């Protein structure tokens, strides 16, 4: 009998979302998925432009010195670069990625302008849910590929070792035969 626990695929039924206006009707929304991570959503008006999933254990109240902090900020920088690539504004008028990150996390932590989204209230919920399930499956496939590669390496090394032992054994037998004559 095969048994598989798919709890790792279960997604909370509600997400917490905060949003920051960036420039010219473009905004970045941060969606917190309890126990899974975050989603960063680039929006123009109410249209979704990009969605990124971030599987991390950073909590809104524990962001300092976390190992994933800089990667998180780099994704925000990517989104800001995309927004500002079509904008003709001075550099000092652009929002800095770390400030956007801190503002979004503070909004989540302080409960400011939080929107609770669910499958019934938001289209982005379904996209995030499917994305996290796909991400978990991709992670499992990568682990399986790495395991298969390791097994193949061990098998090849074992076969090479056996061949070396056999060659030495035959070489020793030939030397003994030659030395005896």
XYZ file of N, CA, C and O in Angstrom:
724
model
N 0.850 -1.175 0.000
C 0.000 0.000 0.000
C 0.895 1.236 0.000
O 1.864 1.324 0.737
N 0.563 2.211 -0.844
C 1.275 3.473 -0.886
C 0.451 4.529 -0.170
O -0.751 4.644 -0.388
N 1.115 5.292 0.667
C 0.446 6.366 1.391
C 1.263 7.635 1.196
O 2.491 7.612 1.304
N 0.593 8.715 0.914
C 1.289 9.987 0.733
C 0.521 11.077 1.468
O -0.677 11.233 1.297
N 1.209 11.840 2.276
C 0.620 12.957 2.985
C 0.874 14.220 2.169
O 2.016 14.610 1.961
N -0.172 14.849 1.709
C -0.029 16.036 0.875
C -0.293 17.329 1.650
O -0.665 18.344 1.065
N -0.072 17.307 2.960
C -0.280 18.518 3.749
C 0.582 19.671 3.263
O 0.195 20.832 3.362
N 1.767 19.360 2.733
C 2.641 20.427 2.273
C 2.029 21.193 1.099
O 2.426 22.304 0.804
N 1.057 20.595 0.426
C 0.385 21.271 -0.674
C -0.814 22.095 -0.214
O -1.353 22.870 -0.983
N -1.245 21.914 1.025
C -2.423 22.646 1.475
C -2.074 24.116 1.682
O -1.049 24.460 2.248
N -2.944 24.953 1.188
C -2.755 26.398 1.220
C -3.828 26.977 2.144
O -4.974 26.536 2.095
N -3.479 27.970 2.970
C -4.506 28.601 3.806
C -5.659 29.140 2.945
O -5.467 29.502 1.787
N -6.829 29.189 3.512
C -8.019 29.625 2.769
C -8.121 31.132 2.647
O -8.935 31.642 1.873
N -7.297 31.866 3.399
C -7.271 33.327 3.291
C -5.829 33.802 3.321
O -4.997 33.244 4.032
N -5.558 34.833 2.538
C -4.242 35.456 2.516
C -4.396 36.899 2.998
O -5.466 37.493 2.879
N -3.308 37.456 3.469
C -3.279 38.846 3.887
C -2.531 39.642 2.831
O -1.432 39.269 2.437
N -3.145 40.755 2.380
C -2.544 41.539 1.299
C -2.434 43.005 1.699
O -3.350 43.570 2.292
N -1.278 43.588 1.389
C -1.074 45.027 1.512
C -0.539 45.524 0.174
O 0.028 44.753 -0.607
N -0.718 46.809 -0.081
C -0.346 47.342 -1.389
C 0.231 48.749 -1.240
O -0.246 49.537 -0.429
N 1.254 49.036 -2.055
C 1.901 50.345 -2.051
C 1.866 50.904 -3.465
O 2.276 50.222 -4.415
N 1.384 52.130 -3.606
C 1.435 52.810 -4.895
C 2.876 53.209 -5.172
O 3.564 53.738 -4.295
N 3.306 52.976 -6.407
C 4.691 53.276 -6.759
C 4.767 54.482 -7.695
O 5.339 55.507 -7.352
N 4.174 54.348 -8.879
C 4.288 55.427 -9.856
C 3.250 55.239 -10.954
O 3.087 54.134 -11.476
N 2.563 56.327 -11.307
C 1.689 56.363 -12.473
C 0.720 55.171 -12.521
O 0.751 54.374 -13.458
N -0.096 55.041 -11.506
C -1.127 53.999 -11.370
C -0.547 52.570 -11.294
O -1.261 51.601 -11.464
N 0.740 52.468 -11.042
C 1.371 51.157 -10.853
C 1.620 50.966 -9.352
O 1.994 51.904 -8.649
N 1.401 49.742 -8.901
C 1.587 49.456 -7.485
C 2.183 48.065 -7.314
O 2.163 47.243 -8.226
N 2.713 47.847 -6.118
C 3.226 46.538 -5.746
C 2.418 46.074 -4.548
O 2.309 46.776 -3.542
N 1.851 44.885 -4.674
C 1.108 44.276 -3.569
C 1.948 43.148 -2.993
O 2.606 42.413 -3.727
N 1.916 43.041 -1.686
C 2.581 41.953 -0.993
C 1.497 41.102 -0.349
O 0.679 41.597 0.425
N 1.485 39.823 -0.707
C 0.496 38.898 -0.168
C 1.238 37.922 0.730
O 2.190 37.268 0.303
N 0.799 37.852 1.978
C 1.403 36.939 2.951
C 0.583 35.664 3.017
O -0.623 35.696 3.246
N 1.239 34.527 2.793
C 0.610 33.221 2.855
C 1.201 32.517 4.069
O 2.347 32.066 4.044
N 0.429 32.430 5.120
C 0.890 31.885 6.388
C 1.464 30.480 6.211
O 0.827 29.591 5.655
N 2.702 30.321 6.668
C 3.349 29.013 6.619
C 3.977 28.672 5.277
O 4.624 27.637 5.153
N 3.789 29.497 4.272
C 4.326 29.217 2.936
C 5.319 30.277 2.472
O 6.341 29.964 1.899
N 4.971 31.540 2.656
C 5.830 32.610 2.182
C 5.019 33.799 1.729
O 4.010 34.162 2.344
N 5.437 34.358 0.607
C 4.840 35.597 0.119
C 4.654 35.535 -1.388
O 5.268 34.725 -2.078
N 3.846 36.459 -1.845
C 3.725 36.699 -3.270
C 3.843 38.197 -3.479
O 3.221 38.980 -2.757
N 4.657 38.592 -4.434
C 4.759 39.995 -4.832
C 4.025 40.140 -6.149
O 4.290 39.395 -7.097
N 3.108 41.095 -6.196
C 2.265 41.275 -7.367
C 2.466 42.692 -7.890
O 2.250 43.663 -7.168
N 2.876 42.791 -9.138
C 2.994 44.083 -9.806
C 1.682 44.346 -10.522
O 1.227 43.525 -11.311
N 1.069 45.489 -10.208
C -0.235 45.799 -10.773
C -0.212 47.165 -11.446
O 0.500 48.061 -11.019
N -0.993 47.277 -12.505
C -1.260 48.577 -13.114
C -2.765 48.746 -13.094
O -3.489 47.951 -13.693
N -3.216 49.776 -12.396
C -4.630 49.934 -12.060
C -5.050 48.669 -11.321
O -4.481 48.346 -10.311
N -5.993 47.918 -11.818
C -6.365 46.659 -11.165
C -5.939 45.446 -11.982
O -6.348 44.326 -11.689
N -5.129 45.657 -12.996
C -4.656 44.562 -13.851
C -3.323 44.033 -13.341
O -2.402 44.803 -13.077
N -3.226 42.727 -13.231
C -1.993 42.092 -12.758
C -0.998 42.032 -13.908
O -1.302 41.532 -14.985
N 0.202 42.534 -13.657
C 1.268 42.527 -14.651
C 2.224 41.352 -14.420
O 2.584 40.639 -15.346
N 2.633 41.145 -13.164
C 3.566 40.063 -12.812
C 3.246 39.557 -11.419
O 2.836 40.333 -10.555
N 3.477 38.267 -11.218
C 3.330 37.662 -9.895
C 4.579 36.835 -9.615
O 4.969 36.007 -10.429
N 5.202 37.084 -8.472
C 6.358 36.312 -8.036
C 6.019 35.629 -6.730
O 5.416 36.227 -5.839
N 6.417 34.370 -6.592
C 6.242 33.628 -5.346
C 7.577 33.569 -4.627
O 8.606 33.313 -5.261
N 7.561 33.795 -3.332
C 8.775 33.745 -2.529
C 8.549 32.761 -1.388
O 7.824 33.062 -0.440
N 9.127 31.595 -1.507
C 9.006 30.581 -0.456
C 10.080 30.886 0.581
O 11.261 30.682 0.345
N 9.638 31.395 1.715
C 10.558 31.810 2.763
C 9.846 31.770 4.105
O 8.620 31.792 4.160
N 10.627 31.732 5.169
C 10.039 31.756 6.506
C 10.206 33.113 7.191
O 10.052 33.225 8.407
N 10.495 34.150 6.416
C 10.539 35.504 6.986
C 9.146 35.850 7.502
O 8.155 35.625 6.817
N 9.097 36.385 8.698
C 7.843 36.869 9.252
C 7.848 38.392 9.228
O 8.919 39.003 9.352
N 6.697 39.019 9.090
C 6.668 40.489 9.035
C 7.304 41.152 10.256
O 7.822 42.259 10.156
N 7.305 40.472 11.384
C 7.899 41.059 12.583
C 9.332 40.594 12.828
O 9.913 40.900 13.852
N 9.907 39.841 11.890
C 11.247 39.302 12.070
C 12.018 39.363 10.751
O 12.375 38.337 10.190
N 12.254 40.562 10.260
C 12.869 40.709 8.938
C 14.348 41.054 8.990
O 15.049 40.900 8.006
N 14.809 41.500 10.132
C 16.217 41.906 10.228
C 17.121 40.692 10.285
O 16.832 39.716 10.965
N 18.212 40.749 9.537
C 19.255 39.717 9.548
C 18.770 38.341 9.107
O 19.394 37.346 9.421
N 17.653 38.267 8.395
C 17.184 36.973 7.884
C 17.955 36.646 6.612
O 18.243 37.526 5.797
N 18.247 35.368 6.414
C 19.067 34.954 5.265
C 18.402 35.255 3.923
O 19.085 35.438 2.920
N 17.066 35.312 3.867
C 16.357 35.565 2.615
C 16.038 37.037 2.371
O 15.472 37.386 1.343
N 16.386 37.887 3.308
C 16.020 39.300 3.225
C 16.517 39.943 1.919
O 15.764 40.603 1.222
N 17.784 39.771 1.597
C 18.347 40.430 0.418
C 17.734 39.895 -0.868
O 17.491 40.654 -1.802
N 17.462 38.599 -0.930
C 16.803 38.038 -2.117
C 15.414 38.640 -2.288
O 14.991 38.943 -3.401
N 14.707 38.808 -1.193
C 13.374 39.407 -1.189
C 13.466 40.828 -1.756
O 12.690 41.221 -2.648
N 14.419 41.593 -1.255
C 14.611 42.981 -1.699
C 14.994 43.015 -3.174
O 14.559 43.906 -3.920
N 15.783 42.059 -3.629
C 16.176 42.019 -5.041
C 14.978 41.794 -5.969
O 14.937 42.336 -7.075
N 14.005 40.992 -5.527
C 12.795 40.802 -6.332
C 12.018 42.116 -6.408
O 11.527 42.504 -7.477
N 11.933 42.835 -5.296
C 11.266 44.146 -5.305
C 12.007 45.085 -6.238
O 11.388 45.837 -6.999
N 13.334 45.046 -6.219
C 14.125 45.905 -7.125
C 13.811 45.582 -8.581
O 13.684 46.482 -9.413
N 13.665 44.297 -8.893
C 13.297 43.902 -10.260
C 11.972 44.528 -10.670
O 11.822 45.030 -11.790
N 10.997 44.484 -9.770
C 9.685 45.056 -10.068
C 9.775 46.571 -10.221
O 9.169 47.147 -11.134
N 10.533 47.214 -9.346
C 10.706 48.666 -9.451
C 11.420 49.034 -10.753
O 11.042 50.012 -11.416
N 12.426 48.267 -11.126
C 13.128 48.531 -12.390
C 12.177 48.415 -13.571
O 12.260 49.194 -14.524
N 11.273 47.448 -13.501
C 10.293 47.280 -14.575
C 9.359 48.489 -14.644
O 9.038 48.969 -15.733
N 8.941 48.967 -13.500
C 8.057 50.147 -13.453
C 8.781 51.371 -13.987
O 8.250 52.113 -14.818
N 10.011 51.593 -13.521
C 10.740 52.813 -13.868
C 11.380 52.752 -15.253
O 11.827 53.776 -15.766
N 11.428 51.587 -15.882
C 12.061 51.483 -17.203
C 11.312 52.287 -18.260
O 11.904 52.708 -19.250
N 10.022 52.492 -18.064
C 9.232 53.262 -19.030
C 8.918 54.666 -18.512
O 8.196 55.420 -19.158
N 9.468 55.001 -17.355
C 9.202 56.307 -16.750
C 10.368 57.256 -17.008
O 11.527 56.851 -16.998
N 10.034 58.496 -17.242
C 11.055 59.513 -17.440
C 11.057 60.424 -16.209
O 10.547 61.540 -16.245
N 11.619 59.887 -15.107
C 11.685 60.667 -13.873
C 13.113 60.666 -13.362
O 13.922 59.800 -13.711
N 13.405 61.628 -12.510
C 14.754 61.742 -11.960
C 15.002 60.623 -10.956
O 14.090 60.137 -10.305
N 16.267 60.259 -10.838
C 16.646 59.133 -9.981
C 16.196 59.343 -8.535
O 15.741 58.411 -7.877
N 16.312 60.556 -8.023
C 15.969 60.804 -6.622
C 14.463 60.745 -6.368
O 14.030 60.700 -5.220
N 13.651 60.725 -7.421
C 12.205 60.606 -7.258
C 11.747 59.143 -7.230
O 10.609 58.854 -6.904
N 12.640 58.237 -7.558
C 12.305 56.821 -7.561
C 12.348 56.278 -6.141
O 13.185 56.681 -5.332
N 11.446 55.348 -5.855
C 11.425 54.729 -4.537
C 12.513 53.654 -4.462
O 12.751 52.932 -5.421
N 13.156 53.575 -3.322
C 14.233 52.608 -3.115
C 13.645 51.264 -2.692
O 12.703 51.205 -1.896
N 14.212 50.180 -3.226
C 13.675 48.847 -2.994
C 13.632 48.460 -1.509
O 12.686 47.821 -1.051
N 14.630 48.850 -0.745
C 14.624 48.488 0.671
C 13.532 49.239 1.422
O 12.895 48.690 2.322
N 13.293 50.480 1.045
C 12.221 51.250 1.695
C 10.853 50.660 1.362
O 9.979 50.587 2.234
N 10.678 50.226 0.129
C 9.409 49.592 -0.260
C 9.225 48.301 0.538
O 8.147 48.036 1.071
N 10.279 47.509 0.640
C 10.240 46.266 1.419
C 9.846 46.544 2.866
O 8.928 45.912 3.408
N 10.522 47.503 3.496
C 10.240 47.819 4.895
C 8.819 48.352 5.080
O 8.136 47.995 6.044
N 8.367 49.178 4.152
C 7.018 49.728 4.250
C 5.969 48.612 4.146
O 5.022 48.562 4.930
N 6.147 47.710 3.178
C 5.207 46.598 3.024
C 5.184 45.711 4.275
O 4.118 45.329 4.769
N 6.356 45.393 4.801
C 6.429 44.555 5.995
C 5.836 45.263 7.212
O 5.148 44.644 8.026
N 6.091 46.566 7.341
C 5.505 47.323 8.452
C 3.986 47.354 8.355
O 3.291 47.255 9.370
N 3.465 47.502 7.138
C 2.015 47.508 6.966
C 1.424 46.170 7.422
O 0.397 46.143 8.105
N 2.071 45.077 7.055
C 1.602 43.755 7.492
C 1.695 43.616 9.014
O 0.763 43.147 9.664
N 2.837 44.018 9.550
C 3.084 43.864 10.980
C 2.145 44.731 11.823
O 1.656 44.297 12.862
N 1.884 45.964 11.352
C 1.050 46.903 12.107
C -0.436 46.757 11.815
O -1.258 47.398 12.460
N -0.771 45.956 10.803
C -2.177 45.786 10.448
C -2.766 46.984 9.724
O -3.970 47.212 9.766
N -1.928 47.738 9.024
C -2.363 48.948 8.322
C -2.763 48.610 6.888
O -1.997 47.986 6.157
N -3.951 49.031 6.492
C -4.459 48.855 5.122
C -4.388 47.398 4.659
O -4.085 47.121 3.493
N -4.662 46.479 5.549
C -4.636 45.055 5.209
C -5.963 44.667 4.557
O -7.022 45.088 4.984
N -5.841 43.861 3.520
C -7.016 43.295 2.857
C -6.897 41.775 2.977
O -5.848 41.198 2.680
N -7.957 41.142 3.421
C -7.999 39.682 3.492
C -8.590 39.201 2.172
O -9.686 39.604 1.792
N -7.817 38.361 1.466
C -8.316 37.852 0.188
C -8.533 36.346 0.292
O -7.837 35.647 1.021
N -9.504 35.874 -0.442
C -9.807 34.448 -0.481
C -10.178 34.088 -1.914
O -10.224 34.944 -2.797
N -10.456 32.831 -2.116
C -10.815 32.351 -3.449
C -12.055 33.075 -3.976
O -12.159 33.358 -5.160
N -12.976 33.390 -3.081
C -14.229 34.033 -3.482
C -14.063 35.521 -3.766
O -14.816 36.093 -4.546
N -13.067 36.161 -3.134
C -12.965 37.621 -3.236
C -11.874 38.126 -4.169
O -11.820 39.318 -4.452
N -11.004 37.240 -4.654
C -9.864 37.730 -5.436
C -9.403 36.713 -6.471
O -9.247 35.530 -6.157
N -9.154 37.203 -7.675
C -8.623 36.345 -8.727
C -7.165 35.974 -8.445
O -6.729 34.875 -8.756
N -6.435 36.873 -7.822
C -5.022 36.612 -7.552
C -4.846 35.444 -6.572
O -3.826 34.762 -6.597
N -5.852 35.176 -5.732
C -5.774 34.051 -4.797
C -5.555 32.742 -5.559
O -4.671 31.957 -5.217
N -6.360 32.498 -6.579
C -6.256 31.248 -7.349
C -4.900 31.141 -8.040
O -4.299 30.063 -8.073
N -4.407 32.255 -8.581
C -3.095 32.238 -9.236
C -1.991 31.883 -8.245
O -1.103 31.085 -8.552
N -2.070 32.470 -7.060
C -1.052 32.202 -6.035
C -1.154 30.759 -5.561
O -0.139 30.067 -5.415
N -2.359 30.281 -5.320
C -2.555 28.912 -4.857
C -1.970 27.917 -5.859
O -1.194 27.031 -5.498
N -2.317 28.072 -7.118
C -1.782 27.174 -8.155
C -0.264 27.306 -8.255
O 0.449 26.315 -8.441
N 0.228 28.524 -8.134
C 1.664 28.759 -8.216
C 2.434 28.071 -7.097
O 3.480 27.470 -7.330
N 1.907 28.143 -5.868
C 2.593 27.499 -4.752
C 2.551 25.983 -4.875
O 3.525 25.299 -4.548
N 1.455 25.436 -5.352
C 1.391 23.993 -5.552
C 2.408 23.579 -6.612
O 3.162 22.619 -6.438
N 2.487 24.320 -7.702
C 3.467 24.041 -8.765
C 4.888 24.188 -8.231
O 5.765 23.368 -8.536
N 5.114 25.209 -7.407
C 6.436 25.419 -6.829
C 6.844 24.232 -5.955
O 7.974 23.741 -6.053
N 5.942 23.743 -5.130
C 6.240 22.583 -4.279
C 6.557 21.352 -5.125
O 7.479 20.596 -4.821
N 5.805 21.162 -6.191
C 6.053 20.020 -7.083
C 7.409 20.169 -7.767
O 8.168 19.200 -7.867
N 7.745 21.387 -8.214
C 9.047 21.629 -8.836
C 10.188 21.360 -7.857
O 11.219 20.789 -8.230
N 10.014 21.766 -6.609
C 11.038 21.520 -5.586
C 11.234 20.018 -5.405
O 12.368 19.533 -5.338
N 10.118 19.269 -5.336
C 10.230 17.811 -5.206
C 10.928 17.207 -6.410
O 11.779 16.322 -6.266
N 10.584 17.663 -7.623
C 11.229 17.132 -8.830
C 12.718 17.422 -8.828
O 13.525 16.566 -9.229
N 13.120 18.613 -8.386
C 14.538 18.949 -8.308
C 15.265 18.042 -7.315
O 16.380 17.596 -7.570
N 14.630 17.777 -6.176
C 15.239 16.894 -5.181
C 15.369 15.474 -5.731
O 16.384 14.811 -5.513
N 14.360 15.012 -6.443
C 14.403 13.675 -7.037
C 15.501 13.604 -8.093
O 16.259 12.634 -8.148
N 15.621 14.641 -8.921
C 16.681 14.671 -9.942
C 18.060 14.655 -9.295
O 18.968 13.949 -9.759
N 18.230 15.440 -8.229
C 19.514 15.480 -7.536
C 19.825 14.116 -6.916
O 20.967 13.642 -6.974
N 18.818 13.474 -6.349
C 19.002 12.142 -5.761
C 19.370 11.126 -6.838
O 20.303 10.332 -6.659
N 18.662 11.161 -7.968
C 18.983 10.246 -9.074
C 20.392 10.482 -9.596
O 21.109 9.527 -9.923
N 20.797 11.729 -9.678
C 22.149 12.058 -10.134
C 23.189 11.521 -9.153
O 24.213 10.958 -9.565
N 22.916 11.675 -7.867
C 23.836 11.155 -6.846
C 23.930 9.642 -6.916
O 25.020 9.071 -6.806
N 22.805 8.987 -7.090
C 22.796 7.525 -7.205
C 23.593 7.095 -8.435
O 24.379 6.144 -8.375
N 23.420 7.795 -9.551
C 24.166 7.463 -10.766
C 25.659 7.658 -10.556
O 26.476 6.824 -11.000
N 26.047 8.743 -9.861
C 27.470 8.986 -9.582
C 28.059 7.873 -8.718
O 29.153 7.374 -8.997
N 27.336 7.491 -7.673
C 27.814 6.418 -6.794
C 27.922 5.115 -7.576
O 28.905 4.385 -7.454
N 26.931 4.836 -8.405
C 26.947 3.611 -9.208
C 28.135 3.614 -10.161
O 28.834 2.599 -10.297
N 28.370 4.730 -10.837
C 29.509 4.826 -11.764
C 30.830 4.686 -11.025
O 31.755 4.020 -11.503
N 30.937 5.336 -9.857
C 32.167 5.230 -9.071
C 32.382 3.807 -8.583
O 33.510 3.318 -8.555
N 31.295 3.150 -8.195
C 31.394 1.771 -7.736
C 31.862 0.864 -8.875
O 32.750 0.026 -8.694
N 31.273 1.049 -10.062
C 31.672 0.236 -11.213
C 33.128 0.497 -11.570
O 33.879 -0.437 -11.879
N 33.550 1.753 -11.514
C 34.936 2.096 -11.802
C 35.870 1.446 -10.783
O 36.935 0.916 -11.145
N 35.491 1.445 -9.531
C 36.295 0.816 -8.480
C 36.390 -0.689 -8.706
O 37.474 -1.281 -8.578
N 35.272 -1.314 -9.042
C 35.272 -2.758 -9.328
C 36.189 -3.049 -10.502
O 36.990 -4.009 -10.464
N 36.093 -2.251 -11.571
C 36.967 -2.448 -12.741
C 38.440 -2.315 -12.359
O 39.284 -3.093 -12.812
N 38.761 -1.317 -11.538
C 40.156 -1.127 -11.105
C 40.652 -2.328 -10.303
O 41.780 -2.779 -10.471
N 39.807 -2.831 -9.413
C 40.188 -3.997 -8.602
C 40.410 -5.201 -9.504
O 41.394 -5.943 -9.344
N 39.520 -5.397 -10.487
C 39.663 -6.531 -11.397
C 40.935 -6.402 -12.220
O 41.658 -7.385 -12.425
N 41.230 -5.184 -12.697
C 42.450 -4.985 -13.489
C 43.687 -5.271 -12.648
O 44.633 -5.913 -13.109
N 43.690 -4.808 -11.410
C 44.833 -5.058 -10.525
C 44.954 -6.556 -10.235
O 46.052 -7.096 -10.196
N 43.815 -7.200 -10.025
C 43.809 -8.634 -9.751
C 44.386 -9.400 -10.936
O 45.241 -10.277 -10.772
N 43.929 -9.075 -12.152
C 44.462 -9.740 -13.351
C 45.929 -9.393 -13.555
O 46.735 -10.236 -13.918
N 46.289 -8.146 -13.296
C 47.705 -7.741 -13.424
C 48.580 -8.494 -12.454
O 49.688 -8.934 -12.793
N 48.089 -8.696 -11.227
C 48.849 -9.445 -10.221
C 48.987 -10.911 -10.627
O 50.044 -11.519 -10.444
N 47.940 -11.497 -11.182
C 48.000 -12.891 -11.620
C 49.007 -13.052 -12.761
O 49.764 -14.025 -12.797
N 48.979 -12.102 -13.703
C 49.923 -12.177 -14.839
C 51.344 -12.046 -14.330
O 52.238 -12.789 -14.738
N 51.579 -11.105 -13.405
C 52.947 -10.924 -12.851
C 53.413 -12.210 -12.129
O 54.568 -12.616 -12.253
N 52.514 -12.805 -11.356
C 52.861 -14.038 -10.641
C 53.217 -15.143 -11.636
O 54.181 -15.887 -11.438
N 52.440 -15.241 -12.699
C 52.701 -16.264 -13.712
C 54.039 -16.022 -14.375
O 54.844 -16.938 -14.573
N 54.327 -14.775 -14.727
C 55.588 -14.430 -15.384
C 56.752 -14.650 -14.419
O 57.803 -15.172 -14.791
N 56.601 -14.270 -13.191
C 57.664 -14.432 -12.194
C 57.942 -15.899 -11.896
O 59.073 -16.257 -11.560
N 56.961 -16.753 -11.989
C 57.140 -18.171 -11.691
C 57.896 -18.857 -12.822
O 58.498 -19.897 -12.634
N 57.858 -18.323 -13.999
C 58.531 -19.001 -15.114
C 59.940 -18.614 -15.191
O 60.876 -18.392 -15.108
